[in-house]
């Protein structure tokens, strides 16, 4: 348990928000990808644009989600949909200590476009292998 909570774990991908990158055929075949999660990413250590991360859902803190980091603090992102944006300009500046995350399958993803930037304190780990 100590190793899983603090260093590395093996998790299965449930849902289609990261398809086609992860579990692209799960809804048809039932086959799900397994990912190795590096857990020692507390406070954003080593988190960068393009990383696939696990995070505690801001709207359901008892559940974990997996998404891709689109922006890190200071980045300007242009949400495809949803999130109330800065002065109606269609852009958001990612605040200090936050990341912007989105699912690869934006049609099936509940992500920063819906709930805004995510505190680095909610990032649980980074996928290092599939």
PDB file of C-alpha atoms in Angstrom, residues 28-100:
ATOM      1  CA  UNK A  28     -17.172  -2.537 -28.072  1.00  0.00           C
ATOM      2  CA  UNK A  29     -14.771  -5.204 -26.804  1.00  0.00           C
ATOM      3  CA  UNK A  30     -14.682  -4.601 -23.061  1.00  0.00           C
ATOM      4  CA  UNK A  31     -10.873  -4.489 -23.294  1.00  0.00           C
ATOM      5  CA  UNK A  32      -9.360  -1.702 -21.210  1.00  0.00           C
ATOM      6  CA  UNK A  33      -5.848  -0.334 -21.190  1.00  0.00           C
ATOM      7  CA  UNK A  34      -3.733  -0.545 -18.052  1.00  0.00           C
ATOM      8  CA  UNK A  35      -1.458   2.342 -17.146  1.00  0.00           C
ATOM      9  CA  UNK A  36       1.471   2.746 -14.782  1.00  0.00           C
ATOM     10  CA  UNK A  37       0.999   5.881 -12.677  1.00  0.00           C
ATOM     11  CA  UNK A  38       3.941   7.683 -11.084  1.00  0.00           C
ATOM     12  CA  UNK A  39       2.542   9.035  -7.820  1.00  0.00           C
ATOM     13  CA  UNK A  40       5.326  11.353  -6.638  1.00  0.00           C
ATOM     14  CA  UNK A  41       4.030  14.357  -8.579  1.00  0.00           C
ATOM     15  CA  UNK A  42       2.695  16.271  -5.593  1.00  0.00           C
ATOM     16  CA  UNK A  43       2.436  20.023  -6.069  1.00  0.00           C
ATOM     17  CA  UNK A  44       3.038  19.750  -9.800  1.00  0.00           C
ATOM     18  CA  UNK A  45       6.569  18.381  -9.719  1.00  0.00           C
ATOM     19  CA  UNK A  46       7.431  17.278 -13.254  1.00  0.00           C
ATOM     20  CA  UNK A  47       3.950  18.014 -14.661  1.00  0.00           C
ATOM     21  CA  UNK A  48       4.178  19.524 -18.131  1.00  0.00           C
ATOM     22  CA  UNK A  49       2.033  20.152 -21.203  1.00  0.00           C
ATOM     23  CA  UNK A  50       1.103  16.910 -22.939  1.00  0.00           C
ATOM     24  CA  UNK A  51       1.358  14.722 -19.833  1.00  0.00           C
ATOM     25  CA  UNK A  52      -1.497  12.347 -19.094  1.00  0.00           C
ATOM     26  CA  UNK A  53      -2.376  12.707 -15.413  1.00  0.00           C
ATOM     27  CA  UNK A  54      -4.762  11.255 -12.888  1.00  0.00           C
ATOM     28  CA  UNK A  55      -6.598  13.753 -10.721  1.00  0.00           C
ATOM     29  CA  UNK A  56      -9.269  13.904  -8.077  1.00  0.00           C
ATOM     30  CA  UNK A  57     -12.405  15.225  -9.776  1.00  0.00           C
ATOM     31  CA  UNK A  58     -13.098  18.792  -8.582  1.00  0.00           C
ATOM     32  CA  UNK A  59     -16.870  18.157  -8.613  1.00  0.00           C
ATOM     33  CA  UNK A  60     -16.629  14.629  -7.107  1.00  0.00           C
ATOM     34  CA  UNK A  61     -13.536  14.552  -4.898  1.00  0.00           C
ATOM     35  CA  UNK A  62     -14.005  10.874  -4.059  1.00  0.00           C
ATOM     36  CA  UNK A  63     -13.426   9.899  -7.727  1.00  0.00           C
ATOM     37  CA  UNK A  64     -10.269   9.828  -9.863  1.00  0.00           C
ATOM     38  CA  UNK A  65     -10.204  10.907 -13.505  1.00  0.00           C
ATOM     39  CA  UNK A  66      -7.550  10.692 -16.216  1.00  0.00           C
ATOM     40  CA  UNK A  67      -6.896  13.614 -18.589  1.00  0.00           C
ATOM     41  CA  UNK A  68      -4.194  15.278 -20.682  1.00  0.00           C
ATOM     42  CA  UNK A  69      -2.503  18.478 -19.482  1.00  0.00           C
ATOM     43  CA  UNK A  70      -3.188  21.170 -22.089  1.00  0.00           C
ATOM     44  CA  UNK A  71      -1.863  24.149 -20.122  1.00  0.00           C
ATOM     45  CA  UNK A  72       0.289  24.891 -17.087  1.00  0.00           C
ATOM     46  CA  UNK A  73       0.380  28.034 -14.962  1.00  0.00           C
ATOM     47  CA  UNK A  74       0.688  31.177 -17.039  1.00  0.00           C
ATOM     48  CA  UNK A  75      -0.407  29.503 -20.286  1.00  0.00           C
ATOM     49  CA  UNK A  76      -3.289  30.932 -22.291  1.00  0.00           C
ATOM     50  CA  UNK A  77      -5.792  28.276 -23.367  1.00  0.00           C
ATOM     51  CA  UNK A  78      -8.759  28.566 -25.690  1.00  0.00           C
ATOM     52  CA  UNK A  79     -11.538  26.278 -24.407  1.00  0.00           C
ATOM     53  CA  UNK A  80     -13.444  24.459 -27.120  1.00  0.00           C
ATOM     54  CA  UNK A  81     -16.644  24.713 -25.151  1.00  0.00           C
ATOM     55  CA  UNK A  82     -18.297  25.474 -21.858  1.00  0.00           C
ATOM     56  CA  UNK A  83     -16.118  27.161 -19.284  1.00  0.00           C
ATOM     57  CA  UNK A  84     -16.957  30.794 -18.526  1.00  0.00           C
ATOM     58  CA  UNK A  85     -14.019  32.561 -20.085  1.00  0.00           C
ATOM     59  CA  UNK A  86     -12.122  35.739 -19.388  1.00  0.00           C
ATOM     60  CA  UNK A  87     -14.115  38.773 -20.384  1.00  0.00           C
ATOM     61  CA  UNK A  88     -15.868  36.857 -23.157  1.00  0.00           C
ATOM     62  CA  UNK A  89     -12.671  36.695 -25.229  1.00  0.00           C
ATOM     63  CA  UNK A  90     -12.738  32.928 -25.475  1.00  0.00           C
ATOM     64  CA  UNK A  91      -9.493  32.449 -23.564  1.00  0.00           C
ATOM     65  CA  UNK A  92      -8.367  31.539 -20.065  1.00  0.00           C
ATOM     66  CA  UNK A  93      -5.026  32.241 -18.404  1.00  0.00           C
ATOM     67  CA  UNK A  94      -4.112  29.232 -16.239  1.00  0.00           C
ATOM     68  CA  UNK A  95      -3.571  30.567 -12.690  1.00  0.00           C
ATOM     69  CA  UNK A  96      -0.515  29.880 -10.555  1.00  0.00           C
ATOM     70  CA  UNK A  97      -0.620  26.425  -8.979  1.00  0.00           C
ATOM     71  CA  UNK A  98      -3.120  25.076 -11.540  1.00  0.00           C
ATOM     72  CA  UNK A  99      -3.250  23.105 -14.788  1.00  0.00           C
ATOM     73  CA  UNK A 100      -5.782  22.942 -17.616  1.00  0.00           C
TER      74      UNK A 100
END
